CSV table of C-alpha atoms in Angstrom, one decimal:
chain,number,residue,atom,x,y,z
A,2,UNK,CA,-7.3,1.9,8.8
A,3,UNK,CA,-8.5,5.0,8.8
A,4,UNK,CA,-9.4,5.4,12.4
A,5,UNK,CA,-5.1,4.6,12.9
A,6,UNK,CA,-4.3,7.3,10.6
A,7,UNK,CA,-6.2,10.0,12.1
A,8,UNK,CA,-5.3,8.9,15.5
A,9,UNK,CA,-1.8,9.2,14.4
A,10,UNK,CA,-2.2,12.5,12.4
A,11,UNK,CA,-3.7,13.9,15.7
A,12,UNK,CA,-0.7,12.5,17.8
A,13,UNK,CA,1.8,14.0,15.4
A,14,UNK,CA,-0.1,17.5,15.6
A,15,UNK,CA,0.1,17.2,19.5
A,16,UNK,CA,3.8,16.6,19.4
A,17,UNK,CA,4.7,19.2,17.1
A,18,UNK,CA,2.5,21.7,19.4
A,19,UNK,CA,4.3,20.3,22.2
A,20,UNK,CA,8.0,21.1,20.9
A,21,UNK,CA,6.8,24.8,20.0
A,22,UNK,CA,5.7,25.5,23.7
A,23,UNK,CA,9.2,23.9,25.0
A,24,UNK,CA,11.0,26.1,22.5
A,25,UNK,CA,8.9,29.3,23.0
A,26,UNK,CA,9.5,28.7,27.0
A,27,UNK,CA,13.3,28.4,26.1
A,28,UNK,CA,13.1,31.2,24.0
A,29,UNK,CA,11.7,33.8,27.0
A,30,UNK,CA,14.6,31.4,29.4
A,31,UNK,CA,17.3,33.6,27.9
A,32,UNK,CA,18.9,36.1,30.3
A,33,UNK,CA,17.8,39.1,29.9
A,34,UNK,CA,15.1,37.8,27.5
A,35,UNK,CA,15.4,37.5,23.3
A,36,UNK,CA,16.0,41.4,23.2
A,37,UNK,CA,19.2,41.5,25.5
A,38,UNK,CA,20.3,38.1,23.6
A,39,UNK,CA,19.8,39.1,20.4
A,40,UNK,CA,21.3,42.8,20.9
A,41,UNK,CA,24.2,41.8,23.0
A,42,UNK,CA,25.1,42.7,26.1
A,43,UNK,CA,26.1,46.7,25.7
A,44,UNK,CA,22.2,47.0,24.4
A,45,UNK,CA,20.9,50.5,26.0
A,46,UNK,CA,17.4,49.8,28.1
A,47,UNK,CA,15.9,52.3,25.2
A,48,UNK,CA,17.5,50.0,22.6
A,49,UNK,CA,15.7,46.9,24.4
A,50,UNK,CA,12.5,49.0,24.8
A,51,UNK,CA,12.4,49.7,20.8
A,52,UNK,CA,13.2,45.9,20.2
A,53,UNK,CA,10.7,44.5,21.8
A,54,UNK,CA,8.0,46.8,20.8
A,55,UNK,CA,9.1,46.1,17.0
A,56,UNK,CA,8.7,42.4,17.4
A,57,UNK,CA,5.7,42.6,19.7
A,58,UNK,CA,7.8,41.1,22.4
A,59,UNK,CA,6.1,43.9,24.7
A,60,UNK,CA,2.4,41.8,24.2
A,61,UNK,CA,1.1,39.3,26.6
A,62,UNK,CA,3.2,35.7,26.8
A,63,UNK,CA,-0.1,34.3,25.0
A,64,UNK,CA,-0.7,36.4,22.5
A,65,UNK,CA,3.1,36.4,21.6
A,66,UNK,CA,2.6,32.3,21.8
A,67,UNK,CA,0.4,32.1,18.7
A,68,UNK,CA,1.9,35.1,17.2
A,69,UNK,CA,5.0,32.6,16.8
A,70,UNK,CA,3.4,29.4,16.2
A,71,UNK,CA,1.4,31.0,12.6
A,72,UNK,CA,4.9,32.7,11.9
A,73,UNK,CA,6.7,29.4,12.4
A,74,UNK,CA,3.5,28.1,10.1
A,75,UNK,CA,3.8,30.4,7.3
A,76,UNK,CA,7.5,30.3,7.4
A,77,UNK,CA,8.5,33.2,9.3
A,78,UNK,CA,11.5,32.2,11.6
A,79,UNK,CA,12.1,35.8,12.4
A,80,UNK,CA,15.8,37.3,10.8
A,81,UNK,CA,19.2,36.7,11.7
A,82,UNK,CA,20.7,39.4,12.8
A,83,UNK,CA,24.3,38.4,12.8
A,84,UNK,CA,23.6,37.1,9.1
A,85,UNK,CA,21.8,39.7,8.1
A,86,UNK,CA,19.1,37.6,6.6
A,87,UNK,CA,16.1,36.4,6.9
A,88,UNK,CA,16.3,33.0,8.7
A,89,UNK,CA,13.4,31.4,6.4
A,90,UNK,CA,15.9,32.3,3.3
A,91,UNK,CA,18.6,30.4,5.3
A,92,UNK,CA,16.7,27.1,5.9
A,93,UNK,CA,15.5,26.9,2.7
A,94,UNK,CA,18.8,27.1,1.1
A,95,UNK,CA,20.2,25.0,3.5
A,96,UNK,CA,17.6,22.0,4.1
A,97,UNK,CA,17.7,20.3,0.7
A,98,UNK,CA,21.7,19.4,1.6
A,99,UNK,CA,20.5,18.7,4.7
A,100,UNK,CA,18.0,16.3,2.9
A,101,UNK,CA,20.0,15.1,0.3
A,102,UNK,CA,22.9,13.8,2.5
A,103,UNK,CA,20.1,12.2,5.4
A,104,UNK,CA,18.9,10.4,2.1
A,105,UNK,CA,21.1,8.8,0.6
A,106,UNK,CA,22.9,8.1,4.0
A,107,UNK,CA,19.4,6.2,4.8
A,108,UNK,CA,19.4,4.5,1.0
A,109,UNK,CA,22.9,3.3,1.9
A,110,UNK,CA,22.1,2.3,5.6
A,111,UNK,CA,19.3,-0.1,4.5
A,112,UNK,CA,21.5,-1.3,1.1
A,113,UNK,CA,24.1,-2.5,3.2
A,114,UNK,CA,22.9,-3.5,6.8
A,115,UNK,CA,19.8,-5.6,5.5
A,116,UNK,CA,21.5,-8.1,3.8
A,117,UNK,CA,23.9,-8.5,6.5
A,118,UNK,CA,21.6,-8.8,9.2
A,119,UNK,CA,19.7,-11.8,7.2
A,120,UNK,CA,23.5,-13.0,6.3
A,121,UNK,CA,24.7,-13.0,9.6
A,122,UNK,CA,21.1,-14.6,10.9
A,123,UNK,CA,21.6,-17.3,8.2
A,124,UNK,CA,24.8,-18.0,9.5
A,125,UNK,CA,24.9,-16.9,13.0
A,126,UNK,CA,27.5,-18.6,15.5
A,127,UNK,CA,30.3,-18.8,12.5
A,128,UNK,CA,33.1,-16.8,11.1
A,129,UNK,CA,31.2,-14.2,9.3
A,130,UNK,CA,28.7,-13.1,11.6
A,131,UNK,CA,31.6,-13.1,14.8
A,132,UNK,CA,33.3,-10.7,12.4
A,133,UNK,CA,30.4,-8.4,11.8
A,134,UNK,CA,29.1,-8.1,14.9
A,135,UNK,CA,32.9,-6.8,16.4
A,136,UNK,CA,32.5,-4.7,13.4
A,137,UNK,CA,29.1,-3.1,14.4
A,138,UNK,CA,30.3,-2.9,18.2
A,139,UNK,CA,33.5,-0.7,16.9
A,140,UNK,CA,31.4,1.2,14.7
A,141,UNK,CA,28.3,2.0,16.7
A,142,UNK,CA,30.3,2.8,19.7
A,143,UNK,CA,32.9,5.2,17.7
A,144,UNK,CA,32.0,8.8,18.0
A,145,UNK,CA,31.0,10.5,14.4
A,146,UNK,CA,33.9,13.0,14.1
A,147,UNK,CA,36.4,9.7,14.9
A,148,UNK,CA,35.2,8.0,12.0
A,149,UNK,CA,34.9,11.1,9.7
A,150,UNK,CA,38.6,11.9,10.9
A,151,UNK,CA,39.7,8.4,9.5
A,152,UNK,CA,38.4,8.2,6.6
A,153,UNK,CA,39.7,11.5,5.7
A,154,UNK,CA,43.3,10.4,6.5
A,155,UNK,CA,42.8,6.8,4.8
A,156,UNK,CA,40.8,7.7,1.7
A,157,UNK,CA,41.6,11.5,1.0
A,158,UNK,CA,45.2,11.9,2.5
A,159,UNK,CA,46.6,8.7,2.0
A,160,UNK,CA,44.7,6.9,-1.1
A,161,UNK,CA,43.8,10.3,-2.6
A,162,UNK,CA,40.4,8.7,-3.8
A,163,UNK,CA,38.0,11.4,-2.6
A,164,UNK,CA,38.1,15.1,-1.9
A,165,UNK,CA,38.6,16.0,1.7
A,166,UNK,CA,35.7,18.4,1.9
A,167,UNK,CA,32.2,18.0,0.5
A,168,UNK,CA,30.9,20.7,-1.9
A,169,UNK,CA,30.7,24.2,-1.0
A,170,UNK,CA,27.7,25.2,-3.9
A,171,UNK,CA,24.9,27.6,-3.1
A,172,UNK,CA,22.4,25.3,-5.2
A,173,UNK,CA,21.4,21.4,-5.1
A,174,UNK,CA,22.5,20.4,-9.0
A,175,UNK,CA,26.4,21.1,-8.5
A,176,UNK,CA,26.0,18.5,-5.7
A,177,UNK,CA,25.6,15.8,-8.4
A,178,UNK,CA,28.0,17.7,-10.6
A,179,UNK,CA,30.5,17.1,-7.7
A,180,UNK,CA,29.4,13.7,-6.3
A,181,UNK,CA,32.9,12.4,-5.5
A,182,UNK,CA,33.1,15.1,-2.9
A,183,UNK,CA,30.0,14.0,-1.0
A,184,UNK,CA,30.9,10.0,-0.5
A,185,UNK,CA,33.1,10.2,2.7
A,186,UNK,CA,30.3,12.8,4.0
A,187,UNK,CA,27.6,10.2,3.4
A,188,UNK,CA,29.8,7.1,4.3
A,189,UNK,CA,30.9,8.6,7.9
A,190,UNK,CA,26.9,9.5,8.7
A,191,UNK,CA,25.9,5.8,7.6
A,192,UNK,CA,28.3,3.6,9.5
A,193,UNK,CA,27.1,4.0,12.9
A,194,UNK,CA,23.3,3.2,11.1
A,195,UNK,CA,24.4,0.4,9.5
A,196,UNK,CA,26.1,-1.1,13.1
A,197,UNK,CA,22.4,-0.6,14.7
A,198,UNK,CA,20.5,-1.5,11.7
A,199,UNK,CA,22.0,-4.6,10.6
A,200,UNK,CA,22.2,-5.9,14.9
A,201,UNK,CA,18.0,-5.3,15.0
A,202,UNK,CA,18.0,-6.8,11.5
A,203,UNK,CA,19.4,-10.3,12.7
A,204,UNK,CA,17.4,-10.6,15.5
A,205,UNK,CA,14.3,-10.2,14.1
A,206,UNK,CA,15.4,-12.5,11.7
A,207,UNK,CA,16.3,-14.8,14.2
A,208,UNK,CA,12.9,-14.3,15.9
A,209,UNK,CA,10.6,-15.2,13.0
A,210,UNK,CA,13.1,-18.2,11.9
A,211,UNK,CA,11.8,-20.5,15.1
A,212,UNK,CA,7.9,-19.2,14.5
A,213,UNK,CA,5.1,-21.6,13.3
A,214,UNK,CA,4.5,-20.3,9.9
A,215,UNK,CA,8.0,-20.6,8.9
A,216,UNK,CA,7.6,-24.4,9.7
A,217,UNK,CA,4.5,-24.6,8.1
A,218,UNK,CA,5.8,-23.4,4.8
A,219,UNK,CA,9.0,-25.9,5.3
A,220,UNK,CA,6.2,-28.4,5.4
A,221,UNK,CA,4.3,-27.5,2.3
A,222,UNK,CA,7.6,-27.9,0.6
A,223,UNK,CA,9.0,-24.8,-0.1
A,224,UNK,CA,12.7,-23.9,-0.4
A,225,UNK,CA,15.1,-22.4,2.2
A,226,UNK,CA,15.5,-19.3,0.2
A,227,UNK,CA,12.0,-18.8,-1.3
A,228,UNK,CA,10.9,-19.2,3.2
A,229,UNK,CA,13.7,-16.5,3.6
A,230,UNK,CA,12.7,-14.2,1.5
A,231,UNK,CA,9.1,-14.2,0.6
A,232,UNK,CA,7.9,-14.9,4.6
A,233,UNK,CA,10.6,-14.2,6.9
A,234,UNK,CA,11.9,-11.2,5.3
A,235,UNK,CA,8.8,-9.0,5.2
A,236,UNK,CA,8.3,-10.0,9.0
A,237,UNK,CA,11.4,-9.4,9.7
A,238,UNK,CA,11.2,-5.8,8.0
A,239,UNK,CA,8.8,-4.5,10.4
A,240,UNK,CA,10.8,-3.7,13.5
A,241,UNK,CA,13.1,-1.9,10.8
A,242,UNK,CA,10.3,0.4,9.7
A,243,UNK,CA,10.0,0.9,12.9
A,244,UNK,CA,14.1,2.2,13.5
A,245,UNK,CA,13.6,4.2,9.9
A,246,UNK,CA,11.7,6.6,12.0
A,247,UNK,CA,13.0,6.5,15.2
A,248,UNK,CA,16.4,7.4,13.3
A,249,UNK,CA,15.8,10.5,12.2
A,250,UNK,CA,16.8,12.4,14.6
A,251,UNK,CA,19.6,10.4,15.2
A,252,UNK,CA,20.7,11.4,11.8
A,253,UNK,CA,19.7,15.4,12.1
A,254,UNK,CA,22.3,15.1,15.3
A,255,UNK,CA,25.3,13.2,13.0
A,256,UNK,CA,24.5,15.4,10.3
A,257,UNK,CA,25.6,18.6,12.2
A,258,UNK,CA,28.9,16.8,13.4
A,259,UNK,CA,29.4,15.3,9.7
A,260,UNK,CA,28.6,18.8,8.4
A,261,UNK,CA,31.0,20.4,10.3
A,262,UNK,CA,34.0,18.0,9.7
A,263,UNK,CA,33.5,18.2,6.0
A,264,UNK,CA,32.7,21.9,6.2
A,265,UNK,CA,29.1,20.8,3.9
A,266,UNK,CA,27.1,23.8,3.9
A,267,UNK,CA,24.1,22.0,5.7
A,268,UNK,CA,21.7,22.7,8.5
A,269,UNK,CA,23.7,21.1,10.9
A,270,UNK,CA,26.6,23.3,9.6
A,271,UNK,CA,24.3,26.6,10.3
A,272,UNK,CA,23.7,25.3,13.6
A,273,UNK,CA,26.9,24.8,14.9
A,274,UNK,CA,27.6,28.4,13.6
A,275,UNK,CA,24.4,29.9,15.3
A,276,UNK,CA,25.4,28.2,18.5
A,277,UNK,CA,28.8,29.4,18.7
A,278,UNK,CA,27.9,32.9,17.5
A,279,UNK,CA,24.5,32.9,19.5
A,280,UNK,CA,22.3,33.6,16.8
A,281,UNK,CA,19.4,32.7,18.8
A,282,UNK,CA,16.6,33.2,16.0
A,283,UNK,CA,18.8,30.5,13.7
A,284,UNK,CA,18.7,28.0,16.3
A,285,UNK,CA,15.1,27.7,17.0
A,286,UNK,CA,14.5,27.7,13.2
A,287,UNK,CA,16.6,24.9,13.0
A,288,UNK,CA,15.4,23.0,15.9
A,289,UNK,CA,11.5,23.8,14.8
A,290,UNK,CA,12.3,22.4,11.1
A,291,UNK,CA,13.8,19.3,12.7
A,292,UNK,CA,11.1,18.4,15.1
A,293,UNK,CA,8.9,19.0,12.1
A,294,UNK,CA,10.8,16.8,10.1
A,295,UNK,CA,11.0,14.2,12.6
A,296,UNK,CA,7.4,13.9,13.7
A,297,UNK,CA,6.6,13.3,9.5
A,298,UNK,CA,9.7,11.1,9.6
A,299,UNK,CA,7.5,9.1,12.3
A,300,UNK,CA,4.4,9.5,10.7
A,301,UNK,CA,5.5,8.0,7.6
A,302,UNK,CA,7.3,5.5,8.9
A,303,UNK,CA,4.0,4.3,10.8
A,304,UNK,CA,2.1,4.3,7.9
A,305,UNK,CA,4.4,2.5,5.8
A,306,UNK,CA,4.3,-0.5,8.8
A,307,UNK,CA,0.8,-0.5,8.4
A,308,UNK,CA,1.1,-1.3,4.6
A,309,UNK,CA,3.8,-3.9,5.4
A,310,UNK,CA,1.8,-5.7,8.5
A,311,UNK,CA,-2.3,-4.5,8.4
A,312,UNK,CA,-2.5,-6.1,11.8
A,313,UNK,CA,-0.8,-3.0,13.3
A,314,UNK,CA,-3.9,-0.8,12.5
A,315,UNK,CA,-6.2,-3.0,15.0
C-alpha cells in the first residue's frame, strides 16, 4: 500500500513538472517573446529591453525555468497587466467559485447518474432504460452552451423559476445567500456527466451481474437486492472512481463555457477574458492551477480505488 502511493505521488510530481516545461516552452513560443506580448505591439526595443531585464527575462532559458517553477510554487503567477493586479490575488478570488460550482456539479452527477445506471442495468432491454439511454446520447452529444441556452429560455424566460445569471459576489458566503441563482449553472455543467456517468455505470453493472460471486451469494440464499447492493454495487463503483478523476478536466473545460453563459465570475470566466484580451500571464496561471488541480483530482481518486478494491495496490 504504501509502495502504490509513493509510486503514485512520484508519478503525480512527474506530471506536474511535465506541464510546467510545456507551458514555460509555450510561454517563450509567443512572437516576439513574453515582453512584446505583454507590452503590445507599439512596445519601443528600449521598452522591451527594460522589461525583460525587470523580470529576469534577459537570464539564461534555465535559470529563468526554475526561476518560474518556485514562483509558480510559492504562488507567484507574475501580474496582470491589463488588470492591474497581481494574478495570484486573481486566482485566489476566483478558484473557490470555480470549486464550489465543479463540486456540487460532481455531488449532483453521482446523485443522479448512479442510481440510473444500476436502474437501467436492473432493467435493461425495457422501457425505462431505452428511454434513458436516448436521453444520455442527446445529452452527452449536446454542446455545453446548447444546453445552458435552453434551460435559460425554459426555466428563467419562460417558467420564471430561476435567475438567468448566477451571482456576481466578490466573496464565497453570498453564493449560499443567493443559491437560486447558481442551479441552472450547476444543472447545465452536470448533464453531459450524468449521460457518461450513468452509461459506464450500467455496464459495469452489467459486467459483475453474470460473475461467479454474484451466483455464489444467490446460492447461499441471499436477496436480489441485498446481492445488488452490498456485492455488486461496490464492484461496480470502481470504474466510476476511476471516471471521478479522469473528469476533472472535463469539468475545468465546461466550467469556462458555463461561466461564461451565466456571466459566474469563475476561473473559466477569467480565462475566457485573458484569452480574448491576451493577458498572457492570466492564462498560464489558470492553466498551471488546473493541471495542478487535476493531477490531485487523479491522485485522490486513485487512492480512494484503493480503499474501495485493495487488490489495485498489487
Amino acid at each position: 500500500m504504501v509502495g502504490y502511493i509513493l509510486r503514485r505521488l512520484l508519478q503525480a510530481v512527474l506530471v506536474v513538472l511535465v506541464v510546467t516545461i510545456i507551458v514555460f516552452i509555450l510561454l517563450h513560443s509567443l512572437p516576439g517573446g513574453p515582453a512584446r506580448a505583454i507590452l503590445g505591439p507599439r512596445a519601443t526595443p528600449g521598452q522591451i529591453t527594460q522589461f525583460n531585464h525587470l523580470n529576469g527575462l534577459d537570464r539564461p532559458l534555465v535559470v529563468q525555468y526554475f526561476s518560474s517553477v518556485w514562483g509558480w510554487a510559492t504562488g507567484n503567477f507574475g501580474f496582470s497587466y491589463v488588470l492591474n493586479q497581481s494574478v495570484g490575488s486573481l486566482l485566489a478570488e476566483r478558484l473557490p467559485k470555480t470549486i464550489i460550482l465543479a463540486l456540487f456539479s460532481l455531488i449532483l452527477t453521482v446523485i443522479v447518474a448512479i442510481p440510473i445506471g444500476v436502474y437501467q442495468a436492473v432493467r435493461r432491454n425495457r422501457t425505462f432504460d431505452y428511454i434513458m439511454t436516448a436521453l444520455s446520447f442527446i445529452f452527452y452529444a449536446a454542446p455545453t452552451f446548447f444546453l445552458g441556452l435552453i434551460l435559460i429560455e425554459v426555466f428563467s424566460s419562460v417558467l420564471g423559476w430561476f435567475p438567468p445569471e448566477a451571482p456576481q459576489s466578490n466573496g464565497v458566503v453570498p453564493i449560499f445567500q443567493q443559491f437560486p441563482a447558481m442551479v441552472l449553472p450547476i444543472v447545465t455543467l452536470a448533464l453531459l456527466s450524468i449521460a457518461g456517468f450513468s452509461r459506464y455505470m450500467r455496464s459495469s453493472v452489467l459486467d459483475n451481474v453474470g460473475q461467479d460471486y454474484v451466483r455464489t451469494a444467490r446460492a447461499k440464499g441471499a436477496s436480489p437486492s441485498r446481492v445488488l447492493w452490498r456485492h455488486v454495487l461496490r464492484n461496480a463503483l470502481i470504474p466510476i472512481v476511476t471516471l471521478l478523476g479522469l473528469s476533472l478536466p472535463a469539468l475545468f473545460a465546461g466550467a469556462l463555457i458555463t461561466e461564461s453563459i451565466f456571466n459566474f465570475p469563475g476561473m473559466g470566466l477569467l480565462f475566457w477574458q485573458a484569452a480574448q484580451q491576451s493577458d498572457y500571464p492570466v492564462e498560464i496561471g489558470v492553466v498551471i492551477v488546473t493541471a495542478f488541480a487535476t493531477v490531485i483530482g487523479n491522485l485522490l481518486a486513485d487512492l480512494s480505488l484503493v480503499a474501495i478494491d485493495p487488490r489495485v495496490a498489487l
